[in-house]
Amino acid sequence: MKTILTTLALAGTLVAQYTEQDIVTMTILGEGRGTGHGMYWIASVIQQRSVNRGLTPAQVCLQRAQFSCWRASDPNRAKLPHLLRQDTVETRYARLLARHMGKLDTVGTHHADHYHSGRAPYWARRDKRVAVVGRHTFYRLRNNK
């Protein structure tokens, strides 16, 4: 698996380089652990954005201000390397999703390309909402597939 060219600064220290699959796995865990099927929806959003933007899934995950788990101020950011190393059902599922990113069925998730949990952000439009899965509300903001 290709190694991402950037070295990530997590919890104030430089961390060894991660593969693209590791980046996607950490994003799925950081954003969706504890949500069960919601992890599939989050992975599907990553895949849909990858298609929409012509970027790799890892590039999508690391784009500025896209996934809260990568913000310096988010407490989940420091947990990401630990989550990646755990041998849990959730981690194995997130790795499986990351490994098969290009094969995810975005039709089944209504081509959702955005989501939030908690209070709706400025970009959330009720008429673009496609589903609520657990604590996450999913949207399809772009028209293309």
PDB file of C-alpha atoms in Angstrom:
ATOM      1  CA  MET A   1       0.000   0.000   0.000  1.00  0.00           C
ATOM      2  CA  LYS A   2       1.257   3.455  -0.894  1.00  0.00           C
ATOM      3  CA  THR A   3       2.541   5.606   1.963  1.00  0.00           C
ATOM      4  CA  ILE A   4       1.123   9.095   2.181  1.00  0.00           C
ATOM      5  CA  LEU A   5       3.869  11.643   1.647  1.00  0.00           C
ATOM      6  CA  THR A   6       3.022  13.864   4.552  1.00  0.00           C
ATOM      7  CA  THR A   7       4.058  13.212   8.105  1.00  0.00           C
ATOM      8  CA  LEU A   8       1.227  14.004  10.461  1.00  0.00           C
ATOM      9  CA  ALA A   9       1.654  15.932  13.662  1.00  0.00           C
ATOM     10  CA  LEU A  10      -0.546  14.295  16.247  1.00  0.00           C
ATOM     11  CA  ALA A  11      -0.712  15.379  19.842  1.00  0.00           C
ATOM     12  CA  GLY A  12       2.214  17.746  19.348  1.00  0.00           C
ATOM     13  CA  THR A  13       4.655  15.095  18.163  1.00  0.00           C
ATOM     14  CA  LEU A  14       5.608  13.922  14.722  1.00  0.00           C
ATOM     15  CA  VAL A  15       4.256  10.489  14.005  1.00  0.00           C
ATOM     16  CA  ALA A  16       5.660   8.019  11.510  1.00  0.00           C
ATOM     17  CA  GLN A  17       4.170   8.126   8.055  1.00  0.00           C
ATOM     18  CA  TYR A  18       0.914   6.270   7.553  1.00  0.00           C
ATOM     19  CA  THR A  19      -0.402   4.455   4.522  1.00  0.00           C
ATOM     20  CA  GLU A  20      -3.388   5.865   2.704  1.00  0.00           C
ATOM     21  CA  GLN A  21      -5.440   3.005   4.111  1.00  0.00           C
ATOM     22  CA  ASP A  22      -4.326   3.963   7.652  1.00  0.00           C
ATOM     23  CA  ILE A  23      -5.459   7.569   7.110  1.00  0.00           C
ATOM     24  CA  VAL A  24      -8.890   6.446   5.933  1.00  0.00           C
ATOM     25  CA  THR A  25      -9.179   3.896   8.750  1.00  0.00           C
ATOM     26  CA  MET A  26      -8.307   6.523  11.364  1.00  0.00           C
ATOM     27  CA  THR A  27     -10.842   8.941   9.859  1.00  0.00           C
ATOM     28  CA  ILE A  28     -13.630   6.354   9.941  1.00  0.00           C
ATOM     29  CA  LEU A  29     -12.789   5.510  13.558  1.00  0.00           C
ATOM     30  CA  GLY A  30     -12.311   9.119  14.621  1.00  0.00           C
ATOM     31  CA  GLU A  31     -15.606  10.190  13.121  1.00  0.00           C
ATOM     32  CA  GLY A  32     -17.794   7.134  13.532  1.00  0.00           C
ATOM     33  CA  ARG A  33     -16.691   4.680  16.168  1.00  0.00           C
ATOM     34  CA  GLY A  34     -19.590   3.651  18.342  1.00  0.00           C
ATOM     35  CA  THR A  35     -22.084   4.182  15.516  1.00  0.00           C
ATOM     36  CA  GLY A  36     -22.166   0.663  14.067  1.00  0.00           C
ATOM     37  CA  HIS A  37     -23.601   0.951  10.562  1.00  0.00           C
ATOM     38  CA  GLY A  38     -22.836   4.696  10.646  1.00  0.00           C
ATOM     39  CA  MET A  39     -19.190   3.803   9.960  1.00  0.00           C
ATOM     40  CA  TYR A  40     -20.231   2.504   6.519  1.00  0.00           C
ATOM     41  CA  TRP A  41     -22.022   5.778   5.806  1.00  0.00           C
ATOM     42  CA  ILE A  42     -18.950   7.797   6.814  1.00  0.00           C
ATOM     43  CA  ALA A  43     -16.729   5.637   4.592  1.00  0.00           C
ATOM     44  CA  SER A  44     -19.237   6.132   1.788  1.00  0.00           C
ATOM     45  CA  VAL A  45     -19.034   9.920   2.197  1.00  0.00           C
ATOM     46  CA  ILE A  46     -15.237   9.693   1.910  1.00  0.00           C
ATOM     47  CA  GLN A  47     -15.609   7.608  -1.267  1.00  0.00           C
ATOM     48  CA  GLN A  48     -18.228   9.948  -2.755  1.00  0.00           C
ATOM     49  CA  ARG A  49     -16.063  13.005  -2.092  1.00  0.00           C
ATOM     50  CA  SER A  50     -13.109  11.186  -3.641  1.00  0.00           C
ATOM     51  CA  VAL A  51     -15.124  10.661  -6.828  1.00  0.00           C
ATOM     52  CA  ASN A  52     -16.563  14.196  -6.796  1.00  0.00           C
ATOM     53  CA  ARG A  53     -13.212  15.884  -6.231  1.00  0.00           C
ATOM     54  CA  GLY A  54     -10.869  13.608  -8.165  1.00  0.00           C
ATOM     55  CA  LEU A  55      -8.748  12.968  -5.072  1.00  0.00           C
ATOM     56  CA  THR A  56      -7.652   9.827  -3.284  1.00  0.00           C
ATOM     57  CA  PRO A  57      -9.688   8.918  -0.211  1.00  0.00           C
ATOM     58  CA  ALA A  58      -6.704   9.812   2.014  1.00  0.00           C
ATOM     59  CA  GLN A  59      -6.401  13.230   0.374  1.00  0.00           C
ATOM     60  CA  VAL A  60     -10.109  13.788   1.016  1.00  0.00           C
ATOM     61  CA  CYS A  61      -9.657  12.832   4.681  1.00  0.00           C
ATOM     62  CA  LEU A  62      -6.781  15.269   5.153  1.00  0.00           C
ATOM     63  CA  GLN A  63      -8.332  18.214   3.340  1.00  0.00           C
ATOM     64  CA  ARG A  64      -8.511  21.239   5.600  1.00  0.00           C
ATOM     65  CA  ALA A  65     -11.720  21.621   7.646  1.00  0.00           C
ATOM     66  CA  GLN A  66     -13.393  18.481   6.278  1.00  0.00           C
ATOM     67  CA  PHE A  67     -13.330  15.957   9.120  1.00  0.00           C
ATOM     68  CA  SER A  68     -13.368  17.186  12.697  1.00  0.00           C
ATOM     69  CA  CYS A  69     -11.190  14.324  13.983  1.00  0.00           C
ATOM     70  CA  TRP A  70      -8.197  15.882  12.128  1.00  0.00           C
ATOM     71  CA  ARG A  71      -8.604  19.364  13.660  1.00  0.00           C
ATOM     72  CA  ALA A  72      -5.830  20.274  16.089  1.00  0.00           C
ATOM     73  CA  SER A  73      -8.464  21.283  18.655  1.00  0.00           C
ATOM     74  CA  ASP A  74     -10.405  18.006  18.466  1.00  0.00           C
ATOM     75  CA  PRO A  75      -9.687  15.585  21.339  1.00  0.00           C
ATOM     76  CA  ASN A  76     -10.116  12.645  18.937  1.00  0.00           C
ATOM     77  CA  ARG A  77      -7.023  13.665  16.965  1.00  0.00           C
ATOM     78  CA  ALA A  78      -4.623  12.526  19.673  1.00  0.00           C
ATOM     79  CA  LYS A  79      -6.492   9.195  19.902  1.00  0.00           C
ATOM     80  CA  LEU A  80      -6.222   8.310  16.204  1.00  0.00           C
ATOM     81  CA  PRO A  81      -2.928   6.351  16.319  1.00  0.00           C
ATOM     82  CA  HIS A  82      -4.167   4.397  19.345  1.00  0.00           C
ATOM     83  CA  LEU A  83      -7.482   3.612  17.624  1.00  0.00           C
ATOM     84  CA  LEU A  84      -5.573   2.340  14.593  1.00  0.00           C
ATOM     85  CA  ARG A  85      -3.535  -0.089  16.730  1.00  0.00           C
ATOM     86  CA  GLN A  86      -6.469  -1.566  18.634  1.00  0.00           C
ATOM     87  CA  ASP A  87      -7.623  -5.056  17.780  1.00  0.00           C
ATOM     88  CA  THR A  88     -11.373  -4.543  18.091  1.00  0.00           C
ATOM     89  CA  VAL A  89     -14.323  -5.375  15.888  1.00  0.00           C
ATOM     90  CA  GLU A  90     -14.682  -1.660  15.095  1.00  0.00           C
ATOM     91  CA  THR A  91     -11.058  -1.286  14.050  1.00  0.00           C
ATOM     92  CA  ARG A  92     -11.219  -4.404  11.893  1.00  0.00           C
ATOM     93  CA  TYR A  93     -14.432  -3.118  10.278  1.00  0.00           C
ATOM     94  CA  ALA A  94     -12.910   0.325   9.639  1.00  0.00           C
ATOM     95  CA  ARG A  95      -9.846  -1.325   8.066  1.00  0.00           C
ATOM     96  CA  LEU A  96     -12.084  -3.476   5.877  1.00  0.00           C
ATOM     97  CA  LEU A  97     -14.009  -0.407   4.723  1.00  0.00           C
ATOM     98  CA  ALA A  98     -10.771   1.471   4.006  1.00  0.00           C
ATOM     99  CA  ARG A  99      -9.305  -1.486   2.110  1.00  0.00           C
ATOM    100  CA  HIS A 100     -12.396  -1.752  -0.116  1.00  0.00           C
ATOM    101  CA  MET A 101     -13.087   1.980  -0.421  1.00  0.00           C
ATOM    102  CA  GLY A 102     -13.455   1.875  -4.216  1.00  0.00           C
ATOM    103  CA  LYS A 103     -16.096  -0.838  -3.990  1.00  0.00           C
ATOM    104  CA  LEU A 104     -18.462   0.836  -1.534  1.00  0.00           C
ATOM    105  CA  ASP A 105     -22.043   1.199  -2.717  1.00  0.00           C
ATOM    106  CA  THR A 106     -22.723   4.924  -2.626  1.00  0.00           C
ATOM    107  CA  VAL A 107     -26.123   4.299  -4.241  1.00  0.00           C
ATOM    108  CA  GLY A 108     -27.216   2.628  -1.007  1.00  0.00           C
ATOM    109  CA  THR A 109     -26.190   5.768   0.890  1.00  0.00           C
ATOM    110  CA  HIS A 110     -27.935   8.064  -1.615  1.00  0.00           C
ATOM    111  CA  HIS A 111     -24.543   9.435  -2.752  1.00  0.00           C
ATOM    112  CA  ALA A 112     -24.235  11.320   0.535  1.00  0.00           C
ATOM    113  CA  ASP A 113     -21.229  13.629   0.444  1.00  0.00           C
ATOM    114  CA  HIS A 114     -21.588  15.513   3.753  1.00  0.00           C
ATOM    115  CA  TYR A 115     -22.699  14.809   7.292  1.00  0.00           C
ATOM    116  CA  HIS A 116     -22.707  16.284  10.756  1.00  0.00           C
ATOM    117  CA  SER A 117     -23.540  15.255  14.275  1.00  0.00           C
ATOM    118  CA  GLY A 118     -25.101  17.586  16.772  1.00  0.00           C
ATOM    119  CA  ARG A 119     -26.302  21.034  15.784  1.00  0.00           C
ATOM    120  CA  ALA A 120     -26.647  21.649  12.047  1.00  0.00           C
ATOM    121  CA  PRO A 121     -23.826  23.722  10.505  1.00  0.00           C
ATOM    122  CA  TYR A 122     -24.397  26.632   8.101  1.00  0.00           C
ATOM    123  CA  TRP A 123     -24.215  24.431   4.991  1.00  0.00           C
ATOM    124  CA  ALA A 124     -26.885  21.928   6.104  1.00  0.00           C
ATOM    125  CA  ARG A 125     -29.996  22.227   3.962  1.00  0.00           C
ATOM    126  CA  ARG A 126     -33.046  20.249   4.982  1.00  0.00           C
ATOM    127  CA  ASP A 127     -34.034  19.646   1.345  1.00  0.00           C
ATOM    128  CA  LYS A 128     -30.639  17.978   0.723  1.00  0.00           C
ATOM    129  CA  ARG A 129     -30.851  15.612   3.710  1.00  0.00           C
ATOM    130  CA  VAL A 130     -30.830  11.942   2.682  1.00  0.00           C
ATOM    131  CA  ALA A 131     -30.705  10.063   5.993  1.00  0.00           C
ATOM    132  CA  VAL A 132     -30.191  10.124   9.713  1.00  0.00           C
ATOM    133  CA  VAL A 133     -28.056   7.248  10.957  1.00  0.00           C
ATOM    134  CA  GLY A 134     -27.511   7.218  14.685  1.00  0.00           C
ATOM    135  CA  ARG A 135     -26.187  10.607  15.755  1.00  0.00           C
ATOM    136  CA  HIS A 136     -25.199  11.626  12.203  1.00  0.00           C
ATOM    137  CA  THR A 137     -27.323  13.437   9.618  1.00  0.00           C
ATOM    138  CA  PHE A 138     -26.245  12.837   6.011  1.00  0.00           C
ATOM    139  CA  TYR A 139     -26.667  15.098   2.991  1.00  0.00           C
ATOM    140  CA  ARG A 140     -26.125  15.041  -0.736  1.00  0.00           C
ATOM    141  CA  LEU A 141     -25.051  18.556  -1.611  1.00  0.00           C
ATOM    142  CA  ARG A 142     -23.605  17.863  -5.072  1.00  0.00           C
ATOM    143  CA  ASN A 143     -25.766  16.708  -7.945  1.00  0.00           C
ATOM    144  CA  ASN A 144     -23.211  14.556  -9.737  1.00  0.00           C
ATOM    145  CA  LYS A 145     -22.561  10.926  -8.913  1.00  0.00           C
TER     146      LYS A 145
END
